[in-house]
Amino acid sequence: MTTALEKKQYFVHSLLAWFRAYQRDLPWRRTKDPYRIWVSEIMLQQTRVDTVIPYYERFLERFPTVEALADAPEEEVLKLWEGLGYYSRARNLQSAVREVRDTYNGVVPDDRQHFSSLKGVGPYTTGAVLSIAYNRPEPAVDGNVMRVLSRYFLIEEDIMKGSTRAHMEHLIREMIPHDAAGDFNQALMELGALICTPKSPQCLVCPVMEQCTGRLEGKEEQLPIKKKAKAPRPEYRIAAMVGSVEGEKPFLIRQRSGQGLLANMWELPHMEYGKGMEELSEAGEQEALARHIQAETGLIVKPHGFLMNAEHTFSHIHWNMKVYAFEIVQQHPLPDHYRWIRKEEMQHFAFPNIFLRIIGARQS
DNA sequence: GACACGTGGCG
DNA sequence: TCGCCAAGTGT
């Protein structure tokens, strides 16, 4: 018979020993700089380690300190974030770093109250940075931790509910070693990433298999309990390649608003055009786009044929996009958020993935 | 609590 | 192929 206390002690010690033997050598594990830990945690939100690594290296080469990031132009930060997704993370991070510079004398706060008040810093990031950089005994409950704990302790609560997170945080506070808080939190996540994976967990090599109730009950594949996400809603859009379809000549781009989806990023001019692919004829679509462009820019353009279809799935929206080419009939001075650029100049503008693909596909 | 908010990898 | 999902936060 094992007591609840023994089950927790076994978990802590087995997990820590395993982590110290098998943890991956990751760039942000080679530093204790709170700023660098912080950057890594923001990039890692909803994003895979392998995706983050090159972004992390480039970002810290360009912005090695709180001051460097605080002083940078926002466009440059966004450009270095291009392709990583969830772009408000970049803006919030820079805003938070500016607050650290202005309010905390450039020193990342080492307590929950101050650090968690910064933009983009929620309960997970608070616990992760404070424990890893400052060894504070704070829980850092992410998806990995929820999965590991729900299996080990057989917690059959919906992990989308706030009360479940509170339950997990309480468990962590009971277990977290005050002399190894960062290692413990990272060990939990590392186990979730390497062994206690969402599908086909590697229970036979798991350091805590002996006491894992989910495994002992044969329920590990059913945990954690989580409601299914809704399917992205479809949207039908028509986009314009105005100007050149070849590499050397300029084409028309515009900047999105500072709020909402893909805030402040650049794109090809485009518009939504109804609920189905058969709303308008091809000629009707080109006419609608030409009017849209003239209304927004004053440019007079003439249809030059169909270019390509493109699809892109965001978390909550699925874009079906038809791209048409246009020639300029009459020039007009552009409003501020429009530009003529050549392909080489794209390095100065941050584009979301779907437009990188469309424009890139035009090149060869 | 529910929804907005990106992207790429994997079985 | 395609649904699921990966170190979440803001509103």
Coordinates of C-alpha atoms (C1' of nucleotides) in Angstrom, one line a residue:
Chain A
M1 CA 0.0 0.0 0.0
T2 CA 1.3 3.4 -1.0
T3 CA 0.2 6.6 0.6
A4 CA -0.7 9.7 -1.4
L5 CA 2.4 11.4 0.1
E6 CA 4.7 8.5 -1.0
K7 CA 3.2 8.7 -4.5
K8 CA 4.1 12.3 -4.8
Q9 CA 7.6 11.9 -3.3
Y10 CA 8.3 9.1 -5.7
F11 CA 7.0 11.3 -8.6
V12 CA 9.3 14.2 -7.7
H13 CA 12.5 12.2 -7.2
S14 CA 12.0 9.9 -10.2
L15 CA 11.1 12.7 -12.5
L16 CA 14.0 14.9 -11.4
A17 CA 16.6 12.1 -11.8
W18 CA 15.2 11.3 -15.2
F19 CA 15.3 15.0 -16.3
R20 CA 18.9 15.4 -15.2
A21 CA 19.9 12.4 -17.2
Y22 CA 17.9 12.8 -20.3
Q23 CA 17.0 16.5 -20.8
R24 CA 17.6 17.9 -24.3
D25 CA 20.3 20.5 -24.9
L26 CA 18.2 23.5 -25.9
P27 CA 19.5 27.0 -26.5
W28 CA 17.5 28.6 -23.7
R29 CA 18.8 26.0 -21.3
R30 CA 22.3 27.4 -21.7
T31 CA 21.5 30.6 -19.9
K32 CA 20.0 31.9 -16.7
D33 CA 19.3 35.3 -18.2
P34 CA 15.7 36.1 -17.3
Y35 CA 15.2 38.0 -20.5
R36 CA 16.3 35.1 -22.6
I37 CA 14.2 32.6 -20.7
W38 CA 11.3 35.0 -21.1
V39 CA 11.7 35.3 -24.9
S40 CA 11.9 31.5 -25.2
E41 CA 8.7 31.0 -23.2
I42 CA 6.8 33.5 -25.3
M43 CA 8.0 31.9 -28.5
L44 CA 7.2 28.4 -27.2
Q45 CA 3.5 29.3 -26.5
Q46 CA 1.5 27.0 -28.8
T47 CA 4.6 26.4 -30.9
R48 CA 7.0 23.5 -31.3
V49 CA 10.6 23.5 -30.0
D50 CA 12.0 22.7 -33.5
T51 CA 10.1 25.6 -35.0
V52 CA 11.2 28.0 -32.3
I53 CA 15.0 27.3 -32.2
P54 CA 16.0 29.3 -35.4
Y55 CA 13.7 32.2 -34.5
Y56 CA 15.1 32.3 -30.9
E57 CA 18.7 32.4 -32.2
R58 CA 18.0 35.2 -34.7
F59 CA 15.9 37.2 -32.3
L60 CA 18.5 37.2 -29.6
E61 CA 21.3 37.9 -31.9
R62 CA 19.5 41.0 -33.0
F63 CA 18.0 41.9 -29.6
P64 CA 20.4 40.5 -27.0
T65 CA 19.1 42.6 -24.1
V66 CA 15.9 44.1 -22.7
E67 CA 17.3 47.5 -23.9
A68 CA 18.0 46.3 -27.4
L69 CA 14.4 45.0 -27.8
A70 CA 12.9 48.0 -26.1
D71 CA 14.7 50.4 -28.5
A72 CA 13.9 48.6 -31.7
P73 CA 11.4 49.7 -34.3
E74 CA 8.2 47.6 -34.0
E75 CA 8.4 46.7 -37.8
E76 CA 11.8 45.0 -37.2
V77 CA 10.5 43.0 -34.3
L78 CA 7.5 41.8 -36.4
K79 CA 9.7 40.9 -39.3
L80 CA 11.8 38.7 -37.1
W81 CA 8.6 37.1 -35.9
E82 CA 7.4 36.5 -39.5
G83 CA 6.2 32.9 -39.9
L84 CA 6.1 32.1 -36.2
G85 CA 2.4 33.0 -35.8
Y86 CA 0.4 34.6 -33.0
Y87 CA 1.9 38.0 -33.9
S88 CA 0.4 39.8 -30.9
R89 CA 3.0 37.9 -28.9
A90 CA 5.7 40.0 -30.5
R91 CA 4.1 43.3 -29.9
N92 CA 3.1 42.4 -26.3
L93 CA 6.7 41.3 -25.6
Q94 CA 8.1 44.5 -26.8
S95 CA 5.6 46.5 -24.9
A96 CA 6.4 44.5 -21.7
V97 CA 10.1 44.9 -22.2
R98 CA 9.7 48.7 -22.5
E99 CA 7.8 48.6 -19.2
V100 CA 10.7 46.7 -17.7
R101 CA 13.1 49.3 -19.0
D102 CA 11.0 52.2 -17.8
T103 CA 9.5 50.9 -14.6
Y104 CA 12.0 48.3 -13.3
N105 CA 15.2 49.9 -14.4
G106 CA 15.8 47.2 -17.0
V107 CA 15.6 44.3 -14.5
V108 CA 13.0 41.6 -15.1
P109 CA 10.9 41.5 -12.0
D110 CA 11.4 38.3 -9.8
D111 CA 8.0 38.2 -8.1
R112 CA 4.6 37.0 -9.3
Q113 CA 2.7 40.2 -8.7
H114 CA 5.0 42.4 -10.8
F115 CA 6.0 40.0 -13.6
S116 CA 2.5 38.7 -14.3
S117 CA 1.2 42.2 -14.7
L118 CA 3.3 42.6 -17.9
K119 CA 1.6 42.3 -21.3
G120 CA 1.5 38.9 -22.7
V121 CA 2.6 37.3 -19.4
G122 CA -0.1 34.9 -18.2
P123 CA -0.1 32.3 -15.4
Y124 CA 2.0 29.8 -17.3
T125 CA 4.7 32.2 -18.4
T126 CA 4.9 33.7 -15.0
G127 CA 5.6 30.4 -13.4
A128 CA 8.0 29.3 -16.1
V129 CA 10.2 32.4 -16.0
L130 CA 10.2 32.8 -12.2
S131 CA 11.0 29.2 -11.6
I132 CA 13.6 28.7 -14.4
A133 CA 15.4 32.1 -14.1
Y134 CA 14.9 32.8 -10.4
N135 CA 14.2 29.4 -8.9
R136 CA 10.9 30.6 -7.4
P137 CA 8.6 27.7 -6.4
E138 CA 5.8 28.7 -8.8
P139 CA 3.7 26.3 -10.9
A140 CA 4.0 26.5 -14.7
V141 CA 1.0 24.6 -15.9
D142 CA 0.9 24.1 -19.7
G143 CA -0.6 21.5 -21.9
N144 CA 2.2 19.0 -21.2
V145 CA 1.8 19.4 -17.5
M146 CA -1.9 18.9 -17.7
R147 CA -1.5 15.7 -19.7
V148 CA 1.2 14.3 -17.4
L149 CA -0.7 15.1 -14.2
S150 CA -4.0 14.0 -15.5
R151 CA -2.5 10.6 -16.3
Y152 CA -0.3 10.1 -13.2
F153 CA -3.1 11.1 -10.8
L154 CA -6.0 10.0 -13.0
I155 CA -7.7 13.4 -13.1
E156 CA -10.7 13.0 -15.3
E157 CA -11.6 16.7 -15.4
D158 CA -11.9 18.8 -18.6
I159 CA -8.5 20.5 -18.9
M160 CA -10.2 23.4 -20.6
K161 CA -11.9 24.4 -17.3
G162 CA -10.3 26.9 -15.0
S163 CA -11.0 24.8 -12.0
T164 CA -8.8 22.0 -13.5
R165 CA -5.9 24.4 -13.9
A166 CA -6.3 25.4 -10.3
H167 CA -6.3 21.8 -9.2
M168 CA -3.1 21.2 -11.2
E169 CA -1.4 24.3 -9.8
H170 CA -2.3 23.1 -6.3
L171 CA -0.7 19.7 -6.9
I172 CA 2.5 21.4 -8.2
R173 CA 2.7 23.6 -5.2
E174 CA 2.5 20.6 -3.0
M175 CA 5.3 18.8 -4.9
I176 CA 7.7 21.5 -6.2
P177 CA 11.1 21.3 -4.5
H178 CA 12.2 24.7 -3.4
D179 CA 15.8 24.0 -4.3
A180 CA 15.0 22.8 -7.8
A181 CA 11.8 24.6 -8.8
G182 CA 13.0 25.3 -12.4
D183 CA 14.2 21.8 -13.0
F184 CA 11.0 20.3 -11.7
N185 CA 8.8 22.5 -13.9
Q186 CA 10.9 21.8 -16.9
A187 CA 11.1 18.1 -16.1
L188 CA 7.3 17.9 -16.1
M189 CA 7.2 19.5 -19.6
E190 CA 10.1 17.5 -20.9
L191 CA 8.4 14.3 -19.8
G192 CA 5.2 15.4 -21.6
A193 CA 7.2 16.3 -24.7
L194 CA 9.4 13.2 -24.9
I195 CA 7.6 10.3 -23.1
C196 CA 4.1 11.2 -22.0
T197 CA 3.0 12.3 -25.5
P198 CA -0.5 12.9 -26.6
K199 CA -0.6 9.8 -28.8
S200 CA 1.2 6.6 -28.2
P201 CA 2.9 7.5 -24.9
Q202 CA 6.1 5.6 -24.3
C203 CA 5.0 4.3 -20.9
L204 CA 7.6 1.4 -20.9
V205 CA 10.5 3.9 -20.6
C206 CA 8.7 6.3 -18.3
P207 CA 10.4 7.1 -15.1
V208 CA 7.2 7.2 -13.1
M209 CA 5.3 4.3 -14.7
E210 CA 5.1 2.2 -11.5
Q211 CA 2.9 4.7 -9.8
C212 CA 1.0 6.2 -12.8
T213 CA -2.7 5.6 -12.0
G214 CA -3.8 6.4 -15.5
R215 CA -1.5 3.7 -16.9
L216 CA -2.3 1.2 -14.2
E217 CA -6.0 1.6 -15.0
G218 CA -5.3 1.4 -18.8
K219 CA -6.7 4.9 -19.4
E220 CA -3.6 6.7 -20.5
E221 CA -4.7 7.0 -24.1
Q222 CA -8.1 8.5 -23.0
L223 CA -6.4 11.3 -20.9
P224 CA -6.4 14.2 -20.6
I225 CA -10.2 14.8 -21.0
K226 CA -10.7 17.7 -23.5
K227 CA -13.6 18.9 -25.5
K228 CA -13.1 18.9 -29.2
A229 CA -12.2 22.2 -30.9
K230 CA -14.6 23.7 -33.4
A231 CA -13.7 23.5 -37.1
P232 CA -12.4 26.7 -38.7
R233 CA -15.2 28.6 -40.5
P234 CA -14.6 29.0 -44.3
E235 CA -14.1 32.4 -45.9
Y236 CA -14.0 33.1 -49.6
R237 CA -11.6 35.8 -50.7
I238 CA -10.3 37.3 -53.9
A239 CA -6.9 38.9 -54.0
A240 CA -5.0 41.1 -56.5
M241 CA -1.5 41.0 -57.9
V242 CA -1.4 44.5 -59.2
G243 CA 1.6 45.4 -61.4
S244 CA 4.3 42.9 -62.2
V245 CA 4.0 39.2 -62.2
E246 CA 7.8 39.0 -62.8
G247 CA 10.5 39.5 -60.2
E248 CA 12.0 42.9 -61.2
K249 CA 9.0 45.1 -61.4
P250 CA 6.9 46.5 -58.5
F251 CA 3.6 45.2 -57.2
L252 CA 1.1 46.6 -54.9
I253 CA 0.9 45.7 -51.2
R254 CA -1.0 47.1 -48.2
Q255 CA -0.6 47.0 -44.4
R256 CA -3.4 45.5 -42.2
S257 CA -4.9 47.3 -39.3
G258 CA -3.1 47.3 -36.0
Q259 CA -5.9 45.3 -34.4
G260 CA -7.1 41.7 -34.8
L261 CA -5.9 39.0 -37.2
L262 CA -2.4 39.5 -38.5
A263 CA -2.2 43.0 -37.1
N264 CA 0.2 45.4 -38.8
M265 CA 1.3 42.7 -41.3
W266 CA 1.5 43.3 -45.1
E267 CA -0.5 41.6 -47.7
L268 CA -1.8 41.6 -51.2
P269 CA -5.0 43.7 -51.6
H270 CA -8.0 41.4 -51.3
M271 CA -11.6 41.3 -50.2
E272 CA -14.2 38.8 -49.0
Y273 CA -16.8 38.0 -51.6
G274 CA -19.5 35.8 -50.2
K275 CA -20.1 32.4 -48.8
G276 CA -19.4 30.1 -51.8
M277 CA -17.1 29.7 -54.7
E278 CA -20.0 30.3 -57.2
E279 CA -21.2 33.6 -56.0
L280 CA -19.7 35.6 -58.9
S281 CA -18.3 34.9 -62.3
E282 CA -14.6 35.2 -62.9
A283 CA -15.2 38.4 -64.7
G284 CA -17.5 39.6 -61.9
E285 CA -14.8 38.9 -59.3
Q286 CA -12.1 40.8 -61.2
E287 CA -14.5 43.7 -61.7
A288 CA -15.3 43.7 -57.9
L289 CA -11.6 43.7 -57.1
A290 CA -10.8 46.5 -59.6
R291 CA -13.5 48.7 -57.9
H292 CA -12.2 47.8 -54.5
I293 CA -8.7 48.9 -55.4
Q294 CA -9.9 52.1 -57.0
A295 CA -12.0 52.9 -54.0
E296 CA -9.1 52.3 -51.6
T297 CA -6.2 53.8 -53.6
G298 CA -7.5 55.8 -56.5
L299 CA -5.6 53.6 -58.9
I300 CA -7.4 52.5 -62.1
V301 CA -6.5 48.9 -62.9
K302 CA -7.5 46.4 -65.6
P303 CA -8.0 42.7 -65.2
H304 CA -5.1 40.6 -66.6
G305 CA -6.3 37.1 -65.9
F306 CA -6.5 34.4 -63.3
L307 CA -3.2 33.7 -61.4
M308 CA -3.8 30.9 -58.8
N309 CA -5.9 29.6 -56.0
A310 CA -4.5 29.6 -52.5
E311 CA -5.8 28.1 -49.2
H312 CA -4.8 28.8 -45.7
T313 CA -6.0 27.6 -42.3
F314 CA -5.8 29.8 -39.3
S315 CA -6.9 28.5 -35.8
H316 CA -10.4 29.6 -36.4
I317 CA -10.8 30.6 -40.1
H318 CA -10.1 28.8 -43.4
W319 CA -9.3 31.1 -46.3
N320 CA -10.1 30.0 -49.8
M321 CA -8.4 32.7 -52.0
K322 CA -8.5 33.3 -55.7
V323 CA -5.7 35.5 -57.0
Y324 CA -6.0 37.6 -60.1
A325 CA -3.5 39.7 -62.0
F326 CA -4.1 43.4 -62.8
E327 CA -2.4 46.0 -65.0
I328 CA -2.2 49.6 -64.1
V329 CA -4.3 51.9 -66.4
Q330 CA -3.8 55.1 -64.4
Q331 CA -1.4 55.9 -61.5
H332 CA -2.5 57.7 -58.4
P333 CA -0.7 58.7 -55.2
L334 CA -1.0 55.9 -52.7
P335 CA -2.5 56.2 -49.2
D336 CA -0.1 55.6 -46.3
H337 CA -0.9 51.9 -45.8
Y338 CA -0.2 51.0 -49.4
R339 CA 3.2 50.5 -51.1
W340 CA 4.7 49.6 -54.4
I341 CA 7.5 47.1 -53.7
R342 CA 9.8 44.7 -55.6
K343 CA 10.4 41.2 -54.5
E344 CA 13.9 42.1 -53.0
E345 CA 12.2 44.7 -50.8
M346 CA 10.0 42.1 -49.1
Q347 CA 12.8 41.8 -46.5
H348 CA 11.6 45.1 -45.1
F349 CA 8.0 44.1 -44.6
A350 CA 6.5 41.3 -42.5
F351 CA 4.0 39.1 -44.5
P352 CA 1.8 36.3 -43.2
N353 CA 2.5 32.9 -44.6
I354 CA -0.3 32.7 -47.2
F355 CA 1.0 35.8 -49.0
L356 CA 4.7 34.6 -48.7
R357 CA 3.5 31.5 -50.5
I358 CA 1.5 33.3 -53.2
I359 CA 4.2 35.9 -53.9
G360 CA 7.0 33.4 -53.7
A361 CA 5.2 31.1 -56.1
R362 CA 5.2 34.0 -58.6
Q363 CA 9.0 34.2 -58.6
S364 CA 10.5 31.3 -60.4
Chain B
dG1 C1' -16.5 30.5 -20.2
dA2 C1' -16.0 31.2 -25.1
dC3 C1' -13.8 32.9 -28.7
dA4 C1' -9.9 35.3 -31.2
dC5 C1' -5.4 34.6 -32.4
dG6 C1' -0.8 31.3 -36.8
dT7 C1' 1.8 27.8 -38.2
dG8 C1' 3.8 23.3 -39.3
dG9 C1' 4.3 18.5 -38.2
dC10 C1' 2.5 14.0 -37.6
dG11 C1' -0.1 9.5 -37.7
Chain C
dT1 C1' -5.5 13.2 -46.6
dC2 C1' -6.8 15.7 -42.5
dG3 C1' -7.9 16.4 -37.8
dC4 C1' -5.3 17.0 -33.9
dC5 C1' -2.2 19.5 -31.6
dA6 C1' 2.4 22.5 -29.5
dA7 C1' 6.1 25.3 -23.5
dG8 C1' -1.1 30.3 -23.8
dT9 C1' -2.9 35.1 -23.4
dG10 C1' -6.3 38.8 -24.1
dT11 C1' -10.9 40.1 -24.3

